């Protein structure tokens, strides 16, 4: 992705959508911990990229339950160099707004502002022509003004062109073992989940030009560079008196005895 962007003179923004565990990444109860919230993390610099790798690894190694998950403690530990966006309709704050928990949404805004810093947390507004989004956006604008948290306009992209929505729907059926003709199946509500142009986004958020400009500001701040000329291997600490080859052989032998 990074090399392809540079070859086309496109500025790459390196980031990840993570899942936030409702009670903590160690808790994996089928009643309380099956649901998870979305959150967007963007690497502002190389330190942020390293921290993002640590967050993602923790999610897979310690937090995996249906999906890799992180929690607020993990985010706090590795927050430096990361810009956080509040995510789509499936984020913690939007979900609290939909559930009419406005006090909880405000509290969660302050939690993320505290974790990442005042200039590293943005409230994400989207418009895919959904009734729920109109309600969420209205409340997010109010929270933005009240808490001095900047807005950023984004769009969920699941396919490149608008006309790709039908193909995407078929792929979704393949993924979920369903047929297109089934009434009760996972589907997207419309064909607005494509890569919109700057002009289209500007029209959608004509009354919030600062939210459009903030997307450019965030992109300019995200400056991650990769050294692709060298081979990067981790430094593995060996027991005293061991060579790497001998220690690898002993681990393999012990593993074979355990497995077979």
PDB file of C-alpha atoms in Angstrom:
ATOM      1  CA  UNK A   1       0.000   0.000   0.000  1.00  0.00           C
ATOM      2  CA  UNK A   2       2.760   2.412   1.019  1.00  0.00           C
ATOM      3  CA  UNK A   3       4.844   1.762  -2.118  1.00  0.00           C
ATOM      4  CA  UNK A   4       1.802   1.884  -4.417  1.00  0.00           C
ATOM      5  CA  UNK A   5       0.788   5.270  -2.995  1.00  0.00           C
ATOM      6  CA  UNK A   6       4.275   6.731  -3.415  1.00  0.00           C
ATOM      7  CA  UNK A   7       4.470   5.434  -6.999  1.00  0.00           C
ATOM      8  CA  UNK A   8       1.203   7.269  -7.799  1.00  0.00           C
ATOM      9  CA  UNK A   9       2.257  10.399  -5.857  1.00  0.00           C
ATOM     10  CA  UNK A  10      -0.516   9.820  -3.301  1.00  0.00           C
ATOM     11  CA  UNK A  11       0.199  10.572   0.353  1.00  0.00           C
ATOM     12  CA  UNK A  12      -0.303   7.325   2.344  1.00  0.00           C
ATOM     13  CA  UNK A  13      -2.034   7.475   5.732  1.00  0.00           C
ATOM     14  CA  UNK A  14      -1.191   4.407   7.804  1.00  0.00           C
ATOM     15  CA  UNK A  15      -3.823   3.319  10.304  1.00  0.00           C
ATOM     16  CA  UNK A  16      -6.180   0.650  11.521  1.00  0.00           C
ATOM     17  CA  UNK A  17      -9.782   0.202  12.584  1.00  0.00           C
ATOM     18  CA  UNK A  18      -9.710  -1.640  15.901  1.00  0.00           C
ATOM     19  CA  UNK A  19     -12.415  -3.234  18.022  1.00  0.00           C
ATOM     20  CA  UNK A  20     -12.840  -2.010  21.598  1.00  0.00           C
ATOM     21  CA  UNK A  21     -13.885  -4.606  24.184  1.00  0.00           C
ATOM     22  CA  UNK A  22     -16.881  -3.482  26.274  1.00  0.00           C
ATOM     23  CA  UNK A  23     -15.318  -4.376  29.651  1.00  0.00           C
ATOM     24  CA  UNK A  24     -11.627  -5.075  28.994  1.00  0.00           C
ATOM     25  CA  UNK A  25      -9.650  -7.282  26.643  1.00  0.00           C
ATOM     26  CA  UNK A  26      -9.154 -10.032  29.256  1.00  0.00           C
ATOM     27  CA  UNK A  27     -12.905 -10.483  29.796  1.00  0.00           C
ATOM     28  CA  UNK A  28     -14.551 -12.970  27.437  1.00  0.00           C
ATOM     29  CA  UNK A  29     -18.021 -13.731  28.732  1.00  0.00           C
ATOM     30  CA  UNK A  30     -20.550 -14.793  26.033  1.00  0.00           C
ATOM     31  CA  UNK A  31     -23.265 -12.571  27.514  1.00  0.00           C
ATOM     32  CA  UNK A  32     -21.347  -9.379  28.277  1.00  0.00           C
ATOM     33  CA  UNK A  33     -18.377  -9.399  25.922  1.00  0.00           C
ATOM     34  CA  UNK A  34     -19.608 -10.592  22.528  1.00  0.00           C
ATOM     35  CA  UNK A  35     -20.350  -7.050  21.282  1.00  0.00           C
ATOM     36  CA  UNK A  36     -17.516  -4.657  20.438  1.00  0.00           C
ATOM     37  CA  UNK A  37     -17.169  -1.058  19.251  1.00  0.00           C
ATOM     38  CA  UNK A  38     -15.176   0.324  16.333  1.00  0.00           C
ATOM     39  CA  UNK A  39     -12.383   2.909  16.701  1.00  0.00           C
ATOM     40  CA  UNK A  40     -10.003   4.465  14.140  1.00  0.00           C
ATOM     41  CA  UNK A  41      -6.290   4.821  14.964  1.00  0.00           C
ATOM     42  CA  UNK A  42      -3.931   6.645  12.578  1.00  0.00           C
ATOM     43  CA  UNK A  43      -0.147   6.721  12.928  1.00  0.00           C
ATOM     44  CA  UNK A  44       1.028  10.335  13.080  1.00  0.00           C
ATOM     45  CA  UNK A  45       4.708   9.366  12.950  1.00  0.00           C
ATOM     46  CA  UNK A  46       7.010   6.341  13.157  1.00  0.00           C
ATOM     47  CA  UNK A  47       6.618   6.087  16.931  1.00  0.00           C
ATOM     48  CA  UNK A  48       2.867   6.026  16.427  1.00  0.00           C
ATOM     49  CA  UNK A  49       3.276   3.223  13.886  1.00  0.00           C
ATOM     50  CA  UNK A  50       5.301   1.173  16.390  1.00  0.00           C
ATOM     51  CA  UNK A  51       2.657   1.775  19.034  1.00  0.00           C
ATOM     52  CA  UNK A  52      -0.064   0.822  16.552  1.00  0.00           C
ATOM     53  CA  UNK A  53       1.717  -2.493  15.953  1.00  0.00           C
ATOM     54  CA  UNK A  54       1.794  -3.108  19.716  1.00  0.00           C
ATOM     55  CA  UNK A  55      -1.919  -2.296  20.051  1.00  0.00           C
ATOM     56  CA  UNK A  56      -2.873  -4.622  17.175  1.00  0.00           C
ATOM     57  CA  UNK A  57      -0.665  -7.416  18.530  1.00  0.00           C
ATOM     58  CA  UNK A  58      -2.230  -7.108  21.984  1.00  0.00           C
ATOM     59  CA  UNK A  59      -5.653  -7.297  20.369  1.00  0.00           C
ATOM     60  CA  UNK A  60      -4.833 -10.585  18.637  1.00  0.00           C
ATOM     61  CA  UNK A  61      -2.763 -12.207  21.410  1.00  0.00           C
ATOM     62  CA  UNK A  62      -4.575 -11.158  24.604  1.00  0.00           C
ATOM     63  CA  UNK A  63      -7.904  -9.726  23.485  1.00  0.00           C
ATOM     64  CA  UNK A  64      -9.133 -12.115  20.790  1.00  0.00           C
ATOM     65  CA  UNK A  65     -12.777 -13.070  21.312  1.00  0.00           C
ATOM     66  CA  UNK A  66     -14.696 -13.516  18.031  1.00  0.00           C
ATOM     67  CA  UNK A  67     -12.449 -10.685  16.773  1.00  0.00           C
ATOM     68  CA  UNK A  68      -9.183  -9.100  17.977  1.00  0.00           C
ATOM     69  CA  UNK A  69     -10.077  -6.526  20.661  1.00  0.00           C
ATOM     70  CA  UNK A  70      -8.293  -3.819  22.643  1.00  0.00           C
ATOM     71  CA  UNK A  71      -9.365  -1.775  25.654  1.00  0.00           C
ATOM     72  CA  UNK A  72      -8.810   1.677  27.123  1.00  0.00           C
ATOM     73  CA  UNK A  73      -5.846   0.542  29.258  1.00  0.00           C
ATOM     74  CA  UNK A  74      -4.072  -0.838  26.197  1.00  0.00           C
ATOM     75  CA  UNK A  75      -4.786   2.360  24.233  1.00  0.00           C
ATOM     76  CA  UNK A  76      -3.486   4.507  27.107  1.00  0.00           C
ATOM     77  CA  UNK A  77      -0.250   2.531  27.276  1.00  0.00           C
ATOM     78  CA  UNK A  78       0.500   2.968  23.551  1.00  0.00           C
ATOM     79  CA  UNK A  79      -1.238   6.247  22.697  1.00  0.00           C
ATOM     80  CA  UNK A  80       1.801   8.371  21.809  1.00  0.00           C
ATOM     81  CA  UNK A  81       2.051   9.358  18.152  1.00  0.00           C
ATOM     82  CA  UNK A  82      -1.488   8.217  17.312  1.00  0.00           C
ATOM     83  CA  UNK A  83      -4.460  10.263  16.085  1.00  0.00           C
ATOM     84  CA  UNK A  84      -7.801   8.775  17.110  1.00  0.00           C
ATOM     85  CA  UNK A  85     -11.157   9.166  15.322  1.00  0.00           C
ATOM     86  CA  UNK A  86     -14.443   8.187  16.992  1.00  0.00           C
ATOM     87  CA  UNK A  87     -15.399   5.829  14.101  1.00  0.00           C
ATOM     88  CA  UNK A  88     -18.601   5.122  12.231  1.00  0.00           C
ATOM     89  CA  UNK A  89     -22.108   4.355  13.484  1.00  0.00           C
ATOM     90  CA  UNK A  90     -20.646   1.265  15.220  1.00  0.00           C
ATOM     91  CA  UNK A  91     -18.311   3.327  17.439  1.00  0.00           C
ATOM     92  CA  UNK A  92     -18.804   3.658  21.200  1.00  0.00           C
ATOM     93  CA  UNK A  93     -19.903   7.287  21.128  1.00  0.00           C
ATOM     94  CA  UNK A  94     -22.381   6.957  18.209  1.00  0.00           C
ATOM     95  CA  UNK A  95     -23.890   3.849  19.809  1.00  0.00           C
ATOM     96  CA  UNK A  96     -24.394   5.687  23.097  1.00  0.00           C
ATOM     97  CA  UNK A  97     -26.125   8.505  21.209  1.00  0.00           C
ATOM     98  CA  UNK A  98     -28.426   6.007  19.473  1.00  0.00           C
ATOM     99  CA  UNK A  99     -29.254   4.490  22.856  1.00  0.00           C
ATOM    100  CA  UNK A 100     -30.086   7.991  24.161  1.00  0.00           C
ATOM    101  CA  UNK A 101     -27.170   7.853  26.613  1.00  0.00           C
ATOM    102  CA  UNK A 102     -25.943  11.386  25.985  1.00  0.00           C
ATOM    103  CA  UNK A 103     -24.183  11.649  29.354  1.00  0.00           C
ATOM    104  CA  UNK A 104     -22.283   8.450  28.566  1.00  0.00           C
ATOM    105  CA  UNK A 105     -21.346   9.760  25.111  1.00  0.00           C
ATOM    106  CA  UNK A 106     -19.971  12.956  26.642  1.00  0.00           C
ATOM    107  CA  UNK A 107     -18.030  10.984  29.249  1.00  0.00           C
ATOM    108  CA  UNK A 108     -16.561   8.714  26.554  1.00  0.00           C
ATOM    109  CA  UNK A 109     -15.486  11.763  24.508  1.00  0.00           C
ATOM    110  CA  UNK A 110     -13.514  13.004  27.495  1.00  0.00           C
ATOM    111  CA  UNK A 111     -11.998   9.546  28.055  1.00  0.00           C
ATOM    112  CA  UNK A 112     -10.567   9.456  24.521  1.00  0.00           C
ATOM    113  CA  UNK A 113      -9.503  13.082  24.677  1.00  0.00           C
ATOM    114  CA  UNK A 114      -7.628  12.249  27.872  1.00  0.00           C
ATOM    115  CA  UNK A 115      -6.028   9.113  26.388  1.00  0.00           C
ATOM    116  CA  UNK A 116      -4.791  10.666  23.139  1.00  0.00           C
ATOM    117  CA  UNK A 117      -4.603  14.377  23.944  1.00  0.00           C
ATOM    118  CA  UNK A 118      -6.705  17.369  22.928  1.00  0.00           C
ATOM    119  CA  UNK A 119      -5.231  17.722  19.437  1.00  0.00           C
ATOM    120  CA  UNK A 120      -5.202  13.959  18.761  1.00  0.00           C
ATOM    121  CA  UNK A 121      -8.888  13.070  19.100  1.00  0.00           C
ATOM    122  CA  UNK A 122     -11.569  13.906  16.509  1.00  0.00           C
ATOM    123  CA  UNK A 123     -15.301  13.262  16.337  1.00  0.00           C
ATOM    124  CA  UNK A 124     -16.082  11.515  13.069  1.00  0.00           C
ATOM    125  CA  UNK A 125     -19.200  12.495  11.126  1.00  0.00           C
ATOM    126  CA  UNK A 126     -20.519  10.505   8.161  1.00  0.00           C
ATOM    127  CA  UNK A 127     -23.455  10.780   5.778  1.00  0.00           C
ATOM    128  CA  UNK A 128     -24.509   7.648   3.920  1.00  0.00           C
ATOM    129  CA  UNK A 129     -28.097   8.925   3.783  1.00  0.00           C
ATOM    130  CA  UNK A 130     -29.080   6.954   6.891  1.00  0.00           C
ATOM    131  CA  UNK A 131     -31.682   8.246   9.337  1.00  0.00           C
ATOM    132  CA  UNK A 132     -29.568   7.129  12.310  1.00  0.00           C
ATOM    133  CA  UNK A 133     -26.565   9.093  11.057  1.00  0.00           C
ATOM    134  CA  UNK A 134     -28.591  12.308  10.894  1.00  0.00           C
ATOM    135  CA  UNK A 135     -29.406  11.942  14.602  1.00  0.00           C
ATOM    136  CA  UNK A 136     -25.838  11.002  15.492  1.00  0.00           C
ATOM    137  CA  UNK A 137     -24.351  13.915  13.545  1.00  0.00           C
ATOM    138  CA  UNK A 138     -26.652  16.404  15.230  1.00  0.00           C
ATOM    139  CA  UNK A 139     -25.504  15.224  18.661  1.00  0.00           C
ATOM    140  CA  UNK A 140     -21.831  15.000  17.614  1.00  0.00           C
ATOM    141  CA  UNK A 141     -21.905  18.619  16.447  1.00  0.00           C
ATOM    142  CA  UNK A 142     -23.320  19.616  19.841  1.00  0.00           C
ATOM    143  CA  UNK A 143     -20.620  17.618  21.662  1.00  0.00           C
ATOM    144  CA  UNK A 144     -17.948  19.143  19.443  1.00  0.00           C
ATOM    145  CA  UNK A 145     -19.015  22.665  20.413  1.00  0.00           C
ATOM    146  CA  UNK A 146     -19.480  21.860  24.094  1.00  0.00           C
ATOM    147  CA  UNK A 147     -16.189  19.984  24.583  1.00  0.00           C
ATOM    148  CA  UNK A 148     -14.072  21.778  21.933  1.00  0.00           C
ATOM    149  CA  UNK A 149     -13.383  18.516  20.103  1.00  0.00           C
ATOM    150  CA  UNK A 150     -12.878  19.044  16.340  1.00  0.00           C
ATOM    151  CA  UNK A 151     -15.038  17.252  13.757  1.00  0.00           C
ATOM    152  CA  UNK A 152     -13.745  15.317  10.762  1.00  0.00           C
ATOM    153  CA  UNK A 153     -15.865  14.214   7.804  1.00  0.00           C
ATOM    154  CA  UNK A 154     -15.283  10.660   6.594  1.00  0.00           C
ATOM    155  CA  UNK A 155     -17.002   7.993   4.509  1.00  0.00           C
ATOM    156  CA  UNK A 156     -17.073   4.228   4.962  1.00  0.00           C
ATOM    157  CA  UNK A 157     -15.468   2.710   1.872  1.00  0.00           C
ATOM    158  CA  UNK A 158     -16.304  -0.926   1.100  1.00  0.00           C
ATOM    159  CA  UNK A 159     -15.931  -0.662  -2.691  1.00  0.00           C
ATOM    160  CA  UNK A 160     -14.355   1.894  -5.014  1.00  0.00           C
ATOM    161  CA  UNK A 161     -17.189   2.929  -7.358  1.00  0.00           C
ATOM    162  CA  UNK A 162     -20.893   3.392  -6.677  1.00  0.00           C
ATOM    163  CA  UNK A 163     -21.791   0.846  -9.342  1.00  0.00           C
ATOM    164  CA  UNK A 164     -19.712  -1.787  -7.508  1.00  0.00           C
ATOM    165  CA  UNK A 165     -22.362  -2.066  -4.774  1.00  0.00           C
ATOM    166  CA  UNK A 166     -24.125  -5.025  -6.451  1.00  0.00           C
ATOM    167  CA  UNK A 167     -20.888  -6.987  -6.752  1.00  0.00           C
ATOM    168  CA  UNK A 168     -20.108  -6.158  -3.137  1.00  0.00           C
ATOM    169  CA  UNK A 169     -23.513  -7.484  -2.106  1.00  0.00           C
ATOM    170  CA  UNK A 170     -22.811 -10.791  -3.897  1.00  0.00           C
ATOM    171  CA  UNK A 171     -19.421 -11.068  -2.191  1.00  0.00           C
ATOM    172  CA  UNK A 172     -21.139 -10.426   1.139  1.00  0.00           C
ATOM    173  CA  UNK A 173     -23.494 -13.328   0.421  1.00  0.00           C
ATOM    174  CA  UNK A 174     -20.530 -15.589  -0.349  1.00  0.00           C
ATOM    175  CA  UNK A 175     -18.830 -14.518   2.881  1.00  0.00           C
ATOM    176  CA  UNK A 176     -21.926 -15.168   5.016  1.00  0.00           C
ATOM    177  CA  UNK A 177     -23.095 -18.336   3.180  1.00  0.00           C
ATOM    178  CA  UNK A 178     -26.337 -16.663   2.081  1.00  0.00           C
ATOM    179  CA  UNK A 179     -28.115 -16.152  -1.229  1.00  0.00           C
ATOM    180  CA  UNK A 180     -29.013 -12.819  -2.799  1.00  0.00           C
ATOM    181  CA  UNK A 181     -32.709 -13.703  -2.742  1.00  0.00           C
ATOM    182  CA  UNK A 182     -32.803 -14.241   1.042  1.00  0.00           C
ATOM    183  CA  UNK A 183     -34.779 -11.586   2.870  1.00  0.00           C
ATOM    184  CA  UNK A 184     -33.174 -11.943   6.293  1.00  0.00           C
ATOM    185  CA  UNK A 185     -29.443 -11.708   5.660  1.00  0.00           C
ATOM    186  CA  UNK A 186     -26.570  -9.306   6.232  1.00  0.00           C
ATOM    187  CA  UNK A 187     -26.716  -6.489   3.701  1.00  0.00           C
ATOM    188  CA  UNK A 188     -25.735  -2.841   3.350  1.00  0.00           C
ATOM    189  CA  UNK A 189     -28.645  -0.381   3.453  1.00  0.00           C
ATOM    190  CA  UNK A 190     -27.785   1.397   0.179  1.00  0.00           C
ATOM    191  CA  UNK A 191     -25.038   2.045  -2.400  1.00  0.00           C
ATOM    192  CA  UNK A 192     -23.368   5.000  -0.627  1.00  0.00           C
ATOM    193  CA  UNK A 193     -20.393   3.057   0.763  1.00  0.00           C
ATOM    194  CA  UNK A 194     -17.947   3.867  -2.044  1.00  0.00           C
ATOM    195  CA  UNK A 195     -14.849   6.064  -2.409  1.00  0.00           C
ATOM    196  CA  UNK A 196     -16.383   9.524  -2.751  1.00  0.00           C
ATOM    197  CA  UNK A 197     -14.572  12.396  -4.426  1.00  0.00           C
ATOM    198  CA  UNK A 198     -13.600  15.629  -2.692  1.00  0.00           C
ATOM    199  CA  UNK A 199     -16.448  17.361  -4.529  1.00  0.00           C
ATOM    200  CA  UNK A 200     -19.015  14.812  -3.349  1.00  0.00           C
ATOM    201  CA  UNK A 201     -17.825  15.041   0.247  1.00  0.00           C
ATOM    202  CA  UNK A 202     -17.839  18.836   0.117  1.00  0.00           C
ATOM    203  CA  UNK A 203     -21.451  18.787  -1.075  1.00  0.00           C
ATOM    204  CA  UNK A 204     -22.484  16.350   1.662  1.00  0.00           C
ATOM    205  CA  UNK A 205     -20.956  18.563   4.376  1.00  0.00           C
ATOM    206  CA  UNK A 206     -21.432  21.984   2.798  1.00  0.00           C
ATOM    207  CA  UNK A 207     -22.494  23.406   6.171  1.00  0.00           C
ATOM    208  CA  UNK A 208     -19.381  22.004   7.913  1.00  0.00           C
ATOM    209  CA  UNK A 209     -16.398  22.969   5.743  1.00  0.00           C
ATOM    210  CA  UNK A 210     -14.050  22.719   8.746  1.00  0.00           C
ATOM    211  CA  UNK A 211     -14.838  18.986   8.996  1.00  0.00           C
ATOM    212  CA  UNK A 212     -13.688  18.547   5.395  1.00  0.00           C
ATOM    213  CA  UNK A 213     -10.556  20.612   5.947  1.00  0.00           C
ATOM    214  CA  UNK A 214      -9.736  18.630   9.092  1.00  0.00           C
ATOM    215  CA  UNK A 215      -9.455  15.468   6.972  1.00  0.00           C
ATOM    216  CA  UNK A 216      -6.706  17.237   5.003  1.00  0.00           C
ATOM    217  CA  UNK A 217      -5.041  18.502   8.174  1.00  0.00           C
ATOM    218  CA  UNK A 218      -4.992  15.010   9.660  1.00  0.00           C
ATOM    219  CA  UNK A 219      -3.577  13.544   6.451  1.00  0.00           C
ATOM    220  CA  UNK A 220      -0.771  16.124   6.395  1.00  0.00           C
ATOM    221  CA  UNK A 221       0.060  15.322  10.023  1.00  0.00           C
ATOM    222  CA  UNK A 222       0.364  11.589   9.315  1.00  0.00           C
ATOM    223  CA  UNK A 223       3.994  11.262   8.225  1.00  0.00           C
ATOM    224  CA  UNK A 224       5.177   7.652   8.506  1.00  0.00           C
ATOM    225  CA  UNK A 225       8.231   6.545   6.533  1.00  0.00           C
ATOM    226  CA  UNK A 226       9.369   2.947   6.015  1.00  0.00           C
ATOM    227  CA  UNK A 227      12.934   1.797   5.380  1.00  0.00           C
ATOM    228  CA  UNK A 228      12.313  -0.809   2.679  1.00  0.00           C
ATOM    229  CA  UNK A 229      15.991  -1.317   1.769  1.00  0.00           C
ATOM    230  CA  UNK A 230      17.024  -3.278   4.896  1.00  0.00           C
ATOM    231  CA  UNK A 231      15.777  -6.547   6.330  1.00  0.00           C
ATOM    232  CA  UNK A 232      14.324  -5.873   9.774  1.00  0.00           C
ATOM    233  CA  UNK A 233      14.518  -8.785  12.201  1.00  0.00           C
ATOM    234  CA  UNK A 234      13.799  -8.727  15.951  1.00  0.00           C
ATOM    235  CA  UNK A 235      16.619  -9.177  18.452  1.00  0.00           C
ATOM    236  CA  UNK A 236      15.923 -12.461  20.242  1.00  0.00           C
ATOM    237  CA  UNK A 237      17.565 -12.910  23.636  1.00  0.00           C
ATOM    238  CA  UNK A 238      19.291 -16.290  23.885  1.00  0.00           C
ATOM    239  CA  UNK A 239      19.986 -18.238  27.108  1.00  0.00           C
ATOM    240  CA  UNK A 240      23.621 -17.929  28.300  1.00  0.00           C
ATOM    241  CA  UNK A 241      26.048 -20.031  26.277  1.00  0.00           C
ATOM    242  CA  UNK A 242      23.551 -20.845  23.500  1.00  0.00           C
ATOM    243  CA  UNK A 243      23.891 -20.130  19.793  1.00  0.00           C
ATOM    244  CA  UNK A 244      20.828 -19.227  17.767  1.00  0.00           C
ATOM    245  CA  UNK A 245      21.016 -22.423  15.691  1.00  0.00           C
ATOM    246  CA  UNK A 246      21.399 -24.776  18.673  1.00  0.00           C
ATOM    247  CA  UNK A 247      18.637 -23.064  20.652  1.00  0.00           C
ATOM    248  CA  UNK A 248      16.234 -23.165  17.688  1.00  0.00           C
ATOM    249  CA  UNK A 249      16.990 -26.899  17.285  1.00  0.00           C
ATOM    250  CA  UNK A 250      16.308 -27.599  20.973  1.00  0.00           C
ATOM    251  CA  UNK A 251      12.997 -25.695  20.815  1.00  0.00           C
ATOM    252  CA  UNK A 252      11.989 -27.691  17.725  1.00  0.00           C
ATOM    253  CA  UNK A 253      12.846 -30.990  19.412  1.00  0.00           C
ATOM    254  CA  UNK A 254      10.883 -30.037  22.521  1.00  0.00           C
ATOM    255  CA  UNK A 255       7.979 -28.967  20.306  1.00  0.00           C
ATOM    256  CA  UNK A 256       8.025 -32.290  18.430  1.00  0.00           C
ATOM    257  CA  UNK A 257       7.881 -34.243  21.680  1.00  0.00           C
ATOM    258  CA  UNK A 258       4.941 -32.130  22.832  1.00  0.00           C
ATOM    259  CA  UNK A 259       3.065 -32.463  19.531  1.00  0.00           C
ATOM    260  CA  UNK A 260       3.818 -36.063  18.614  1.00  0.00           C
TER     261      UNK A 260
END
